[in-house]
């Protein structure tokens, strides 16, 4: 262990101990979402299940709720509902990762956790830190007990990546297939186009570039946090393209991939995964036969804010969502079935009645036409049947943190609505998860008034046992 690691290992628990009571006193603290004990959270990393334990890591800056040097925080769970905080897993403590242990993924094999991540280095000097002055190294850390790191090494430097790229090449997602290992890395080309590099390995250490996935017309200038997987015979490439024009600062979605990702293939149209204010950098993993995905319930460089920063913490992950396939090949996202066990007794909500409920609640409805859902007298979800448009609009700026309005157009009429609310978030699933809107919001502490018009609904309060 080097001195930097030794000191960080003492300092992080110290700042957590000092600052956690303030964060815990925030009325907007979430109850069943993964959130940092103090400081800043962004991307989910290293998702996996080892034995009967789920491991979730995330990008963490404990020293500053507005972000700082990134490390990998670690939480574990047996049921995807109760999360136990573990010591920080990866510190930025080596010459190849000391300006941030950036995003990456996990593989569990041979009794070891193999963590692939990006070591970020920002050289001091007069650089643009895009085409010069930055190193994005491919790094590997291993752990036998899944709690502490045994080894750390740098596997690839920028000079090992294909020609024509900027310095931004990061966020390895690794998986085993056909007796080999594959990895996708997000990249920004020297002329600022987003793409994904595919690498192959026989031993998880020596990697060679075997393909590049991109689109004929640019989709943004940098594809962050790629993920590539098969679902029922169809392949999908997920990515978070910076510079993609949409309602949010950055886009986040998927391309169907036709052909073999290692050779001849093509990407289909880009589909957004979420139409709300706060969703980015999702990562998926296989849990037996189901594929679960967590996203970051946040948005980099957004103009809006989270008042939780005043309590010394910011951001959370989304619910674990199961990915399945719709008949037309598009992806459906639904809350993992475990969430159902949080439900209390069902309560009927008749149209236009206002019911005050615990801020952790779930609502479902089967509308037959236009409807309007009002939460906390300041956040309004409207569906207009003739145009099939949905809008999510804040009418009370005191609960919005500066968020205003998001809208989308459904492909078919809206016939199902599911809303899962935690203390300061809403995740809205339309038509069985074919469209999703996620947002943070900051209602007054205590029960939350809920009202729906145009349809009746069922409400449950959600409680962790
Ligand atoms: C996405 C991202 C990744 C990077 C990480 C750093 O939000 O920018 O590309 O690895 O965050 O925290």
CSV table of N, CA, C and O in Angstrom, one decimal, residues 16 20 22-44 56-62 73-76 80-86 294-297 306 308-309 311-320 360 422-425 440-442 464:
chain,number,residue,atom,x,y,z
A,16,UNK,N,-16.5,11.1,6.1
A,16,UNK,CA,-17.8,10.5,6.1
A,16,UNK,C,-18.4,10.6,7.5
A,16,UNK,O,-19.6,10.9,7.7
A,20,UNK,N,-21.6,12.8,7.6
A,20,UNK,CA,-22.8,12.0,7.4
A,20,UNK,C,-24.0,12.4,8.2
A,20,UNK,O,-25.1,12.4,7.7
A,22,UNK,N,-25.0,15.4,9.0
A,22,UNK,CA,-25.6,16.5,8.3
A,22,UNK,C,-26.4,16.0,7.1
A,22,UNK,O,-27.6,16.4,6.9
A,23,UNK,N,-25.8,15.1,6.3
A,23,UNK,CA,-26.5,14.6,5.1
A,23,UNK,C,-27.7,13.8,5.6
A,23,UNK,O,-28.8,14.0,5.0
A,24,UNK,N,-27.6,13.0,6.6
A,24,UNK,CA,-28.7,12.2,7.1
A,24,UNK,C,-29.9,13.0,7.6
A,24,UNK,O,-31.0,12.6,7.6
A,25,UNK,N,-29.6,14.3,8.0
A,25,UNK,CA,-30.7,15.1,8.5
A,25,UNK,C,-31.5,15.8,7.4
A,25,UNK,O,-32.4,16.6,7.7
A,26,UNK,N,-31.1,15.6,6.2
A,26,UNK,CA,-31.7,16.3,5.0
A,26,UNK,C,-33.1,15.6,4.8
A,26,UNK,O,-33.2,14.4,4.6
A,27,UNK,N,-34.2,16.4,4.9
A,27,UNK,CA,-35.5,15.8,4.6
A,27,UNK,C,-35.7,15.2,3.3
A,27,UNK,O,-36.6,14.4,3.0
A,28,UNK,N,-34.8,15.5,2.3
A,28,UNK,CA,-34.9,14.9,1.0
A,28,UNK,C,-34.0,13.7,0.8
A,28,UNK,O,-33.8,13.3,-0.4
A,29,UNK,N,-33.5,13.2,1.8
A,29,UNK,CA,-32.7,11.9,1.8
A,29,UNK,C,-33.6,10.8,1.2
A,29,UNK,O,-34.7,10.7,1.7
A,30,UNK,N,-33.1,10.1,0.3
A,30,UNK,CA,-33.9,9.0,-0.3
A,30,UNK,C,-33.9,7.8,0.7
A,30,UNK,O,-33.1,7.7,1.6
A,31,UNK,N,-34.9,6.9,0.5
A,31,UNK,CA,-35.0,5.8,1.4
A,31,UNK,C,-34.6,4.4,0.8
A,31,UNK,O,-34.0,3.6,1.4
A,32,UNK,N,-34.9,4.2,-0.5
A,32,UNK,CA,-34.5,2.9,-1.1
A,32,UNK,C,-33.7,3.1,-2.4
A,32,UNK,O,-33.5,2.1,-3.1
A,33,UNK,N,-33.2,4.3,-2.6
A,33,UNK,CA,-32.3,4.4,-3.8
A,33,UNK,C,-30.9,4.5,-3.2
A,33,UNK,O,-30.7,5.0,-2.1
A,34,UNK,N,-29.9,4.1,-4.0
A,34,UNK,CA,-28.5,4.2,-3.6
A,34,UNK,C,-28.1,5.6,-3.7
A,34,UNK,O,-28.3,6.3,-4.8
A,35,UNK,N,-27.6,6.1,-2.6
A,35,UNK,CA,-27.1,7.5,-2.5
A,35,UNK,C,-25.8,7.6,-1.8
A,35,UNK,O,-25.5,6.7,-1.0
A,36,UNK,N,-25.0,8.6,-2.0
A,36,UNK,CA,-23.7,8.7,-1.2
A,36,UNK,C,-24.0,9.1,0.2
A,36,UNK,O,-24.9,9.9,0.5
A,37,UNK,N,-23.2,8.6,1.1
A,37,UNK,CA,-23.3,9.0,2.5
A,37,UNK,C,-23.0,10.5,2.7
A,37,UNK,O,-23.7,11.1,3.5
A,38,UNK,N,-22.1,11.0,1.9
A,38,UNK,CA,-21.7,12.4,1.9
A,38,UNK,C,-21.2,12.7,0.5
A,38,UNK,O,-20.9,11.7,-0.3
A,39,UNK,N,-21.1,13.9,0.1
A,39,UNK,CA,-20.4,14.2,-1.2
A,39,UNK,C,-21.3,13.9,-2.4
A,39,UNK,O,-22.5,13.9,-2.3
A,40,UNK,N,-20.6,13.7,-3.5
A,40,UNK,CA,-21.1,13.6,-4.8
A,40,UNK,C,-21.1,12.2,-5.3
A,40,UNK,O,-20.2,11.4,-5.1
A,41,UNK,N,-22.2,11.8,-6.1
A,41,UNK,CA,-22.3,10.5,-6.8
A,41,UNK,C,-22.5,10.8,-8.2
A,41,UNK,O,-23.3,11.7,-8.6
A,42,UNK,N,-21.8,10.0,-9.1
A,42,UNK,CA,-22.3,9.9,-10.5
A,42,UNK,C,-22.4,8.4,-11.0
A,42,UNK,O,-23.0,7.6,-10.2
A,43,UNK,N,-21.9,8.1,-12.1
A,43,UNK,CA,-22.2,6.8,-12.7
A,43,UNK,C,-22.2,5.5,-11.9
A,43,UNK,O,-21.2,5.4,-11.0
A,44,UNK,N,-23.1,4.6,-12.1
A,44,UNK,CA,-23.0,3.3,-11.5
A,44,UNK,C,-21.8,2.5,-12.2
A,44,UNK,O,-21.6,2.7,-13.4
A,56,UNK,N,-22.7,-3.1,-6.1
A,56,UNK,CA,-22.8,-1.9,-6.9
A,56,UNK,C,-21.7,-0.9,-6.4
A,56,UNK,O,-21.6,-0.7,-5.2
A,57,UNK,N,-21.0,-0.4,-7.4
A,57,UNK,CA,-20.0,0.6,-7.2
A,57,UNK,C,-20.5,1.9,-7.8
A,57,UNK,O,-21.3,1.8,-8.8
A,58,UNK,N,-20.0,3.0,-7.4
A,58,UNK,CA,-20.4,4.2,-8.1
A,58,UNK,C,-19.3,5.2,-8.0
A,58,UNK,O,-18.4,5.2,-7.1
A,59,UNK,N,-19.3,6.2,-9.0
A,59,UNK,CA,-18.4,7.3,-9.0
A,59,UNK,C,-18.7,8.2,-7.8
A,59,UNK,O,-19.8,8.6,-7.6
A,60,UNK,N,-17.7,8.5,-7.0
A,60,UNK,CA,-17.9,9.1,-5.7
A,60,UNK,C,-16.8,10.1,-5.4
A,60,UNK,O,-15.6,9.9,-5.7
A,61,UNK,N,-17.3,11.3,-5.0
A,61,UNK,CA,-16.3,12.4,-4.5
A,61,UNK,C,-16.7,12.8,-3.1
A,61,UNK,O,-17.6,13.7,-3.0
A,62,UNK,N,-16.2,12.1,-2.1
A,62,UNK,CA,-16.7,12.4,-0.8
A,62,UNK,C,-16.4,13.7,-0.2
A,62,UNK,O,-17.0,14.2,0.7
A,73,UNK,N,-17.0,4.2,-4.8
A,73,UNK,CA,-17.7,3.8,-3.6
A,73,UNK,C,-18.3,2.4,-3.8
A,73,UNK,O,-18.4,1.9,-5.0
A,74,UNK,N,-18.7,1.7,-2.8
A,74,UNK,CA,-19.2,0.4,-2.8
A,74,UNK,C,-20.3,0.1,-1.9
A,74,UNK,O,-20.3,0.5,-0.7
A,75,UNK,N,-21.4,-0.4,-2.4
A,75,UNK,CA,-22.5,-0.9,-1.6
A,75,UNK,C,-22.9,-2.3,-2.0
A,75,UNK,O,-22.7,-2.7,-3.1
A,76,UNK,N,-23.5,-3.0,-1.0
A,76,UNK,CA,-23.9,-4.4,-1.3
A,76,UNK,C,-25.3,-4.6,-0.8
A,76,UNK,O,-25.8,-3.9,0.1
A,80,UNK,N,-31.6,-6.1,-3.4
A,80,UNK,CA,-31.7,-4.9,-4.3
A,80,UNK,C,-32.5,-3.8,-3.6
A,80,UNK,O,-32.8,-2.8,-4.3
A,81,UNK,N,-32.9,-3.9,-2.3
A,81,UNK,CA,-33.7,-2.9,-1.6
A,81,UNK,C,-32.9,-2.3,-0.5
A,81,UNK,O,-32.9,-1.1,-0.3
A,82,UNK,N,-32.3,-3.2,0.3
A,82,UNK,CA,-31.5,-2.8,1.5
A,82,UNK,C,-30.0,-2.7,1.1
A,82,UNK,O,-29.5,-3.8,0.7
A,83,UNK,N,-29.4,-1.6,1.1
A,83,UNK,CA,-28.0,-1.5,0.7
A,83,UNK,C,-27.1,-1.2,1.8
A,83,UNK,O,-27.4,-0.3,2.7
A,84,UNK,N,-26.0,-1.9,1.9
A,84,UNK,CA,-25.1,-1.7,3.0
A,84,UNK,C,-23.8,-1.0,2.5
A,84,UNK,O,-23.2,-1.5,1.5
A,85,UNK,N,-23.4,0.1,3.1
A,85,UNK,CA,-22.2,0.8,2.7
A,85,UNK,C,-21.0,0.0,3.0
A,85,UNK,O,-20.8,-0.5,4.2
A,86,UNK,N,-20.1,-0.2,2.1
A,86,UNK,CA,-18.8,-0.8,2.3
A,86,UNK,C,-17.7,0.2,2.2
A,86,UNK,O,-17.9,1.3,1.6
A,294,UNK,N,-28.9,-0.1,-13.8
A,294,UNK,CA,-29.0,1.1,-13.0
A,294,UNK,C,-28.5,2.2,-13.8
A,294,UNK,O,-27.5,2.1,-14.6
A,295,UNK,N,-29.1,3.4,-13.6
A,295,UNK,CA,-28.5,4.6,-14.2
A,295,UNK,C,-28.2,5.6,-13.1
A,295,UNK,O,-28.5,5.4,-11.9
A,296,UNK,N,-27.5,6.6,-13.5
A,296,UNK,CA,-27.3,7.8,-12.6
A,296,UNK,C,-28.5,8.7,-12.7
A,296,UNK,O,-28.8,9.1,-13.8
A,297,UNK,N,-29.2,9.0,-11.6
A,297,UNK,CA,-30.3,9.9,-11.6
A,297,UNK,C,-29.7,11.3,-11.5
A,297,UNK,O,-29.9,12.0,-10.5
A,306,UNK,N,-29.7,20.6,-7.2
A,306,UNK,CA,-30.3,19.8,-6.2
A,306,UNK,C,-30.0,20.5,-4.8
A,306,UNK,O,-28.8,20.6,-4.4
A,308,UNK,N,-30.1,19.4,-2.1
A,308,UNK,CA,-29.4,18.5,-1.1
A,308,UNK,C,-27.9,18.9,-0.9
A,308,UNK,O,-27.3,18.5,0.1
A,309,UNK,N,-27.4,19.6,-2.0
A,309,UNK,CA,-26.0,20.0,-1.9
A,309,UNK,C,-25.7,20.9,-0.6
A,309,UNK,O,-24.7,20.9,0.0
A,311,UNK,N,-26.9,20.2,2.2
A,311,UNK,CA,-26.7,19.3,3.3
A,311,UNK,C,-25.4,18.4,3.0
A,311,UNK,O,-25.2,17.4,3.6
A,312,UNK,N,-24.6,18.8,2.0
A,312,UNK,CA,-23.4,18.1,1.8
A,312,UNK,C,-23.4,16.8,1.0
A,312,UNK,O,-22.5,16.1,1.0
A,313,UNK,N,-24.5,16.6,0.3
A,313,UNK,CA,-24.5,15.4,-0.6
A,313,UNK,C,-25.3,15.7,-1.9
A,313,UNK,O,-26.1,16.7,-1.9
A,314,UNK,N,-25.1,15.0,-2.9
A,314,UNK,CA,-25.8,15.2,-4.2
A,314,UNK,C,-25.9,13.9,-5.0
A,314,UNK,O,-24.9,13.2,-5.1
A,315,UNK,N,-27.1,13.7,-5.6
A,315,UNK,CA,-27.4,12.7,-6.6
A,315,UNK,C,-27.6,11.3,-6.0
A,315,UNK,O,-27.2,11.0,-4.8
A,316,UNK,N,-28.2,10.4,-6.8
A,316,UNK,CA,-28.5,9.0,-6.4
A,316,UNK,C,-28.5,8.2,-7.7
A,316,UNK,O,-28.5,8.8,-8.8
A,317,UNK,N,-28.6,6.9,-7.6
A,317,UNK,CA,-28.8,6.1,-8.7
A,317,UNK,C,-30.3,5.9,-8.9
A,317,UNK,O,-31.1,6.1,-8.0
A,318,UNK,N,-30.7,5.4,-10.1
A,318,UNK,CA,-32.1,5.0,-10.3
A,318,UNK,C,-32.4,3.7,-9.6
A,318,UNK,O,-31.5,3.0,-9.0
A,319,UNK,N,-33.6,3.3,-9.6
A,319,UNK,CA,-34.0,2.0,-9.2
A,319,UNK,C,-33.3,1.0,-10.1
A,319,UNK,O,-33.0,1.3,-11.2
A,320,UNK,N,-33.1,-0.3,-9.6
A,320,UNK,CA,-32.7,-1.3,-10.6
A,320,UNK,C,-33.9,-1.5,-11.5
A,320,UNK,O,-35.0,-1.7,-11.1
A,360,UNK,N,-42.8,8.2,-0.1
A,360,UNK,CA,-42.4,7.0,-0.9
A,360,UNK,C,-43.6,6.2,-1.2
A,360,UNK,O,-44.3,5.7,-0.4
A,422,UNK,N,-39.6,8.1,-4.5
A,422,UNK,CA,-38.9,8.0,-3.3
A,422,UNK,C,-39.0,9.5,-2.7
A,422,UNK,O,-39.6,10.3,-3.4
A,423,UNK,N,-38.4,9.8,-1.6
A,423,UNK,CA,-38.5,11.1,-1.0
A,423,UNK,C,-38.3,12.2,-1.9
A,423,UNK,O,-39.0,13.2,-1.9
A,424,UNK,N,-37.3,12.1,-2.8
A,424,UNK,CA,-37.0,13.3,-3.7
A,424,UNK,C,-36.8,12.8,-5.1
A,424,UNK,O,-36.0,13.4,-5.8
A,425,UNK,N,-37.5,11.8,-5.6
A,425,UNK,CA,-37.4,11.4,-7.0
A,425,UNK,C,-38.7,10.7,-7.5
A,425,UNK,O,-39.5,10.2,-6.7
A,440,UNK,N,-35.5,14.2,-10.3
A,440,UNK,CA,-35.5,14.5,-8.9
A,440,UNK,C,-36.5,15.7,-8.7
A,440,UNK,O,-36.8,16.4,-9.6
A,441,UNK,N,-37.0,15.8,-7.5
A,441,UNK,CA,-37.9,16.9,-7.1
A,441,UNK,C,-37.8,17.0,-5.6
A,441,UNK,O,-37.4,16.1,-4.9
A,442,UNK,N,-38.2,18.2,-5.1
A,442,UNK,CA,-37.9,18.4,-3.6
A,442,UNK,C,-39.2,19.0,-2.9
A,442,UNK,O,-39.3,20.2,-2.6
A,464,UNK,N,-39.6,0.2,3.6
A,464,UNK,CA,-38.6,-0.9,3.8
A,464,UNK,C,-38.8,-1.5,5.1
A,464,UNK,O,-39.1,-0.8,6.1
